[in-house]
mmCIF file of C-alpha atoms in Angstrom:
data_model
loop_
_atom_site.group_PDB
_atom_site.id
_atom_site.type_symbol
_atom_site.label_atom_id
_atom_site.label_comp_id
_atom_site.label_asym_id
_atom_site.label_seq_id
_atom_site.Cartn_x
_atom_site.Cartn_y
_atom_site.Cartn_z
ATOM 1 C CA UNK A 85 7.886 -6.607 -18.197
ATOM 2 C CA UNK A 86 7.640 -8.470 -14.924
ATOM 3 C CA UNK A 87 6.097 -6.671 -12.002
ATOM 4 C CA UNK A 88 7.341 -6.734 -8.441
ATOM 5 C CA UNK A 89 8.103 -10.305 -7.460
ATOM 6 C CA UNK A 90 8.175 -11.601 -3.899
ATOM 7 C CA UNK A 91 9.233 -14.918 -2.446
ATOM 8 C CA UNK A 92 8.116 -17.093 -0.863
ATOM 9 C CA UNK A 93 4.360 -16.639 -1.357
ATOM 10 C CA UNK A 94 3.505 -18.402 1.888
ATOM 11 C CA UNK A 95 5.501 -19.195 4.995
ATOM 12 C CA UNK A 96 4.719 -20.881 8.298
ATOM 13 C CA UNK A 97 7.015 -20.295 11.269
ATOM 14 C CA UNK A 98 6.882 -20.831 15.008
ATOM 15 C CA UNK A 99 7.353 -18.242 17.716
ATOM 16 C CA UNK A 100 10.964 -17.230 18.300
ATOM 17 C CA UNK A 101 12.147 -18.195 14.832
ATOM 18 C CA UNK A 102 13.712 -15.920 12.242
ATOM 19 C CA UNK A 103 12.364 -15.234 8.746
ATOM 20 C CA UNK A 104 13.762 -13.671 5.563
ATOM 21 C CA UNK A 105 11.470 -12.355 2.854
ATOM 22 C CA UNK A 106 12.716 -11.395 -0.596
ATOM 23 C CA UNK A 107 11.664 -8.856 -3.190
ATOM 24 C CA UNK A 108 12.710 -8.033 -6.746
ATOM 25 C CA UNK A 109 11.555 -4.623 -7.978
ATOM 26 C CA UNK A 110 10.304 -3.740 -11.428
ATOM 27 C CA UNK A 111 13.204 -3.448 -13.849
ATOM 28 C CA UNK A 112 14.607 0.085 -13.702
ATOM 29 C CA UNK A 113 13.124 0.860 -10.286
ATOM 30 C CA UNK A 114 15.678 1.809 -7.674
ATOM 31 C CA UNK A 115 13.506 2.185 -4.591
ATOM 32 C CA UNK A 116 11.914 -0.586 -2.550
ATOM 33 C CA UNK A 117 9.489 -0.195 0.340
ATOM 34 C CA UNK A 118 8.138 -2.816 2.709
ATOM 35 C CA UNK A 119 4.668 -2.868 4.250
ATOM 36 C CA UNK A 120 2.857 -5.092 6.736
ATOM 37 C CA UNK A 121 -0.839 -5.751 6.216
ATOM 38 C CA UNK A 122 -2.736 -7.386 9.031
ATOM 39 C CA UNK A 123 -6.040 -9.018 8.047
ATOM 40 C CA UNK A 124 -8.784 -6.421 7.740
ATOM 41 C CA UNK A 125 -6.403 -3.449 7.889
ATOM 42 C CA UNK A 126 -4.599 -1.281 5.385
ATOM 43 C CA UNK A 127 -0.864 -1.773 4.758
ATOM 44 C CA UNK A 128 1.464 -0.180 7.297
ATOM 45 C CA UNK A 129 4.866 1.217 6.290
ATOM 46 C CA UNK A 130 7.931 -0.622 7.624
ATOM 47 C CA UNK A 131 10.965 0.543 5.574
ATOM 48 C CA UNK A 132 12.043 2.327 2.440
ATOM 49 C CA UNK A 133 15.383 1.764 0.702
ATOM 50 C CA UNK A 134 16.809 3.745 -2.169
ATOM 51 C CA UNK A 135 20.197 3.105 -3.744
ATOM 52 C CA UNK A 136 20.984 0.667 -0.900
ATOM 53 C CA UNK A 137 20.417 3.307 1.767
ATOM 54 C CA UNK A 138 17.584 3.334 4.303
ATOM 55 C CA UNK A 139 15.420 6.379 3.571
ATOM 56 C CA UNK A 140 12.582 5.791 5.973
ATOM 57 C CA UNK A 141 11.518 3.598 8.869
ATOM 58 C CA UNK A 142 8.057 3.070 10.292
ATOM 59 C CA UNK A 143 7.045 2.388 13.872
ATOM 60 C CA UNK A 144 8.271 -1.197 14.086
ATOM 61 C CA UNK A 145 10.582 -2.796 16.668
ATOM 62 C CA UNK A 146 14.261 -3.459 16.058
ATOM 63 C CA UNK A 147 13.430 -7.112 15.384
ATOM 64 C CA UNK A 148 12.591 -5.889 11.890
ATOM 65 C CA UNK A 149 15.495 -5.095 9.573
ATOM 66 C CA UNK A 150 16.031 -4.857 5.847
ATOM 67 C CA UNK A 151 18.647 -4.263 3.241
ATOM 68 C CA UNK A 152 18.896 -3.543 -0.466
ATOM 69 C CA UNK A 153 21.419 -5.104 -2.795
ATOM 70 C CA UNK A 154 23.364 -3.595 -5.733
ATOM 71 C CA UNK A 155 20.787 -5.049 -8.168
ATOM 72 C CA UNK A 156 18.068 -3.186 -6.173
ATOM 73 C CA UNK A 157 16.465 -6.361 -4.840
ATOM 74 C CA UNK A 158 15.727 -6.349 -1.137
ATOM 75 C CA UNK A 159 15.353 -8.567 1.898
ATOM 76 C CA UNK A 160 13.183 -8.062 4.971
ATOM 77 C CA UNK A 161 14.332 -9.899 8.081
ATOM 78 C CA UNK A 162 12.279 -10.462 11.197
ATOM 79 C CA UNK A 163 13.869 -11.959 14.316
ATOM 80 C CA UNK A 164 12.259 -13.558 17.377
ATOM 81 C CA UNK A 165 8.890 -13.951 15.684
ATOM 82 C CA UNK A 166 5.752 -13.233 17.666
ATOM 83 C CA UNK A 167 2.207 -14.399 16.989
ATOM 84 C CA UNK A 168 1.347 -10.795 16.161
ATOM 85 C CA UNK A 169 3.809 -10.817 13.263
ATOM 86 C CA UNK A 170 1.371 -12.962 11.295
ATOM 87 C CA UNK A 171 0.426 -10.823 8.311
ATOM 88 C CA UNK A 172 0.777 -10.248 4.580
ATOM 89 C CA UNK A 173 4.144 -8.609 3.904
ATOM 90 C CA UNK A 174 4.120 -6.442 0.822
ATOM 91 C CA UNK A 175 6.994 -5.065 -1.176
ATOM 92 C CA UNK A 176 6.539 -2.020 -3.392
ATOM 93 C CA UNK A 177 8.922 -0.507 -5.889
ATOM 94 C CA UNK A 178 9.205 2.928 -7.473
ATOM 95 C CA UNK A 179 11.542 4.581 -9.924
ATOM 96 C CA UNK A 180 13.149 6.904 -7.399
ATOM 97 C CA UNK A 181 12.484 8.470 -4.035
ATOM 98 C CA UNK A 182 10.934 11.798 -4.919
ATOM 99 C CA UNK A 183 7.774 12.824 -3.097
ATOM 100 C CA UNK A 184 5.458 12.174 -6.051
ATOM 101 C CA UNK A 185 6.526 8.604 -6.717
ATOM 102 C CA UNK A 186 3.963 5.994 -7.735
ATOM 103 C CA UNK A 187 4.347 2.763 -5.810
ATOM 104 C CA UNK A 188 3.712 -0.608 -7.428
ATOM 105 C CA UNK A 189 3.121 -3.574 -5.150
ATOM 106 C CA UNK A 190 3.932 -7.246 -5.379
ATOM 107 C CA UNK A 191 1.476 -9.985 -4.379
ATOM 108 C CA UNK A 192 3.064 -10.320 -0.977
ATOM 109 C CA UNK A 193 4.310 -13.044 1.327
ATOM 110 C CA UNK A 194 1.709 -14.468 3.700
ATOM 111 C CA UNK A 195 3.484 -15.184 6.989
ATOM 112 C CA UNK A 196 1.811 -17.318 9.635
ATOM 113 C CA UNK A 197 3.431 -17.560 13.068
ATOM 114 C CA UNK A 198 2.238 -20.487 15.205
ATOM 115 C CA UNK J 116 -7.483 9.042 15.999
ATOM 116 C CA UNK J 117 -6.089 7.498 12.812
ATOM 117 C CA UNK J 118 -4.539 9.822 10.238
ATOM 118 C CA UNK J 119 -6.750 8.311 7.524
ATOM 119 C CA UNK J 120 -10.284 7.067 8.159
ATOM 120 C CA UNK J 121 -12.141 4.789 5.759
ATOM 121 C CA UNK J 122 -15.427 2.966 6.263
ATOM 122 C CA UNK J 123 -14.593 -0.751 6.043
ATOM 123 C CA UNK J 124 -18.011 -1.690 4.714
ATOM 124 C CA UNK J 125 -18.822 -4.220 3.415
ATOM 125 C CA UNK J 126 -20.638 -2.406 0.635
ATOM 126 C CA UNK J 127 -22.910 -4.422 -1.642
ATOM 127 C CA UNK J 128 -24.394 -2.964 -4.844
ATOM 128 C CA UNK J 129 -26.170 -4.355 -7.922
ATOM 129 C CA UNK J 130 -24.328 -4.537 -11.221
ATOM 130 C CA UNK J 131 -24.489 -1.230 -13.105
ATOM 131 C CA UNK J 132 -24.769 0.917 -9.973
ATOM 132 C CA UNK J 133 -22.639 3.976 -9.270
ATOM 133 C CA UNK J 134 -20.333 3.325 -6.329
ATOM 134 C CA UNK J 135 -18.996 6.046 -4.052
ATOM 135 C CA UNK J 136 -16.028 5.300 -1.793
ATOM 136 C CA UNK J 137 -14.657 7.870 0.623
ATOM 137 C CA UNK J 138 -11.806 8.666 2.998
ATOM 138 C CA UNK J 139 -11.213 11.469 5.438
ATOM 139 C CA UNK J 140 -7.847 12.510 6.791
ATOM 140 C CA UNK J 141 -6.427 14.747 9.486
ATOM 141 C CA UNK J 142 -2.924 15.662 8.239
ATOM 142 C CA UNK J 143 -3.093 18.897 6.252
ATOM 143 C CA UNK J 144 0.395 18.170 4.836
ATOM 144 C CA UNK J 145 -0.961 15.370 2.640
ATOM 145 C CA UNK J 146 -0.497 16.366 -0.999
ATOM 146 C CA UNK J 147 -0.600 13.137 -2.973
ATOM 147 C CA UNK J 148 -3.675 10.917 -2.997
ATOM 148 C CA UNK J 149 -4.071 7.435 -4.382
ATOM 149 C CA UNK J 150 -6.661 4.719 -4.699
ATOM 150 C CA UNK J 151 -5.596 1.097 -4.807
ATOM 151 C CA UNK J 152 -7.694 -1.981 -5.572
ATOM 152 C CA UNK J 153 -6.841 -5.210 -3.794
ATOM 153 C CA UNK J 154 -8.263 -8.589 -4.718
ATOM 154 C CA UNK J 155 -8.279 -11.325 -2.113
ATOM 155 C CA UNK J 156 -4.775 -12.590 -1.307
ATOM 156 C CA UNK J 157 -3.192 -10.255 -3.849
ATOM 157 C CA UNK J 158 -1.139 -7.079 -3.594
ATOM 158 C CA UNK J 159 -2.717 -3.623 -4.013
ATOM 159 C CA UNK J 160 -3.009 -2.365 -7.605
ATOM 160 C CA UNK J 161 -2.750 1.365 -8.283
ATOM 161 C CA UNK J 162 -5.997 2.696 -9.786
ATOM 162 C CA UNK J 163 -5.858 6.462 -9.481
ATOM 163 C CA UNK J 164 -3.222 9.027 -8.520
ATOM 164 C CA UNK J 165 -3.977 12.698 -7.917
ATOM 165 C CA UNK J 166 -2.010 15.648 -6.685
ATOM 166 C CA UNK J 167 -3.619 18.293 -4.437
ATOM 167 C CA UNK J 168 -7.292 19.194 -4.971
ATOM 168 C CA UNK J 169 -9.456 18.532 -7.992
ATOM 169 C CA UNK J 170 -10.920 15.724 -10.082
ATOM 170 C CA UNK J 171 -9.332 13.070 -12.243
ATOM 171 C CA UNK J 172 -11.175 10.687 -14.531
ATOM 172 C CA UNK J 173 -9.975 7.401 -16.034
ATOM 173 C CA UNK J 174 -12.580 5.333 -17.820
ATOM 174 C CA UNK J 175 -15.288 4.336 -15.336
ATOM 175 C CA UNK J 176 -13.302 5.720 -12.399
ATOM 176 C CA UNK J 177 -13.296 9.293 -11.076
ATOM 177 C CA UNK J 178 -11.177 10.462 -8.162
ATOM 178 C CA UNK J 179 -12.001 13.654 -6.286
ATOM 179 C CA UNK J 180 -9.907 15.477 -3.711
ATOM 180 C CA UNK J 181 -11.248 18.264 -1.489
ATOM 181 C CA UNK J 182 -8.330 19.461 0.612
ATOM 182 C CA UNK J 183 -10.391 22.132 2.343
ATOM 183 C CA UNK J 184 -12.594 19.406 3.811
ATOM 184 C CA UNK J 185 -9.787 16.813 4.052
ATOM 185 C CA UNK J 186 -11.981 14.418 2.083
ATOM 186 C CA UNK J 187 -11.290 12.230 -0.946
ATOM 187 C CA UNK J 188 -13.646 10.109 -3.016
ATOM 188 C CA UNK J 189 -13.557 7.438 -5.689
ATOM 189 C CA UNK J 190 -16.572 6.975 -7.950
ATOM 190 C CA UNK J 191 -17.086 3.865 -10.041
ATOM 191 C CA UNK J 192 -19.661 4.125 -12.817
ATOM 192 C CA UNK J 193 -21.456 1.133 -14.343
ATOM 193 C CA UNK J 194 -20.017 -1.170 -11.704
ATOM 194 C CA UNK J 195 -19.207 -4.743 -12.728
ATOM 195 C CA UNK J 196 -18.875 -7.970 -10.726
ATOM 196 C CA UNK J 197 -15.152 -7.834 -11.560
ATOM 197 C CA UNK J 198 -14.969 -4.611 -9.508
ATOM 198 C CA UNK J 199 -15.620 -6.688 -6.374
ATOM 199 C CA UNK J 200 -12.508 -6.126 -4.251
ATOM 200 C CA UNK J 201 -11.196 -4.101 -1.354
ATOM 201 C CA UNK J 202 -10.493 -0.455 -2.190
ATOM 202 C CA UNK J 203 -7.739 1.290 -0.255
ATOM 203 C CA UNK J 204 -7.135 5.003 -0.153
ATOM 204 C CA UNK J 205 -3.542 6.100 0.434
ATOM 205 C CA UNK J 206 -1.801 9.418 0.842
ATOM 206 C CA UNK J 207 1.618 10.937 1.321
ATOM 207 C CA UNK J 208 2.808 14.318 2.458
ATOM 208 C CA UNK J 209 5.006 17.015 0.984
ATOM 209 C CA UNK J 210 7.990 15.971 3.076
ATOM 210 C CA UNK J 211 7.812 12.306 2.153
ATOM 211 C CA UNK J 212 10.869 10.816 0.529
ATOM 212 C CA UNK J 213 8.696 8.736 -1.730
ATOM 213 C CA UNK J 214 8.192 5.364 -0.137
ATOM 214 C CA UNK J 215 5.900 6.051 2.782
ATOM 215 C CA UNK J 216 2.179 5.942 2.152
ATOM 216 C CA UNK J 217 -0.485 6.182 4.826
ATOM 217 C CA UNK J 218 -3.364 3.843 4.020
ATOM 218 C CA UNK J 219 -6.963 3.731 5.088
ATOM 219 C CA UNK J 220 -8.438 0.513 6.428
ATOM 220 C CA UNK J 221 -9.957 -0.371 3.064
ATOM 221 C CA UNK J 222 -13.588 -0.718 1.960
ATOM 222 C CA UNK J 223 -14.779 -4.144 0.852
ATOM 223 C CA UNK J 224 -17.011 -3.832 -2.219
ATOM 224 C CA UNK J 225 -19.244 -6.540 -3.641
ATOM 225 C CA UNK J 226 -21.014 -6.020 -6.981
ATOM 226 C CA UNK J 227 -23.850 -8.501 -7.463
ATOM 227 C CA UNK J 228 -24.829 -9.672 -10.993
#
């Protein structure tokens, strides 16, 4: 079975632009979470979606938004890009949204903002 | 103060050594503890998952949780060059819906042949 797939793998944008990152969860998984990982740091939670509903939001500005589709895939959108948004964006999927879920990560999208 | 503290290293050991990786945390509500391995430019890979206090062993890997001390460890026996990666501890609390993990900074490990 395929793991979590993310696209694109790399992206270069300029300040002020908008970006959309995509994620397909493991087959059968209904929950998707997004994380930002700045170089040299651990991943930081951005959003969780389960059954197309937002279940959690981290401490990120409103420029960050996401959604989940009926097939459980997800998009992360970032508006008005800043240099500080340069990071590896990781998507993780899990079967459900119970507290003991195991999260499985994709390889991420490396975003560079110039 | 960060909720989860992890020494970033780098840690360099000879092949065959026993490696000890550690994290401390401040939130007593944390109940679920994980270790992830991350190779360069890849996503984190789940290695170990434990609930509450105690030990768990899987092959060359042993995870320990001491909730009284708010301290978790990962031991790697007979380390191999292929173990060279960044190791991330992660935790979630009892009230978590399931998607939010709090990660440590990660420890960079290098195993020399």
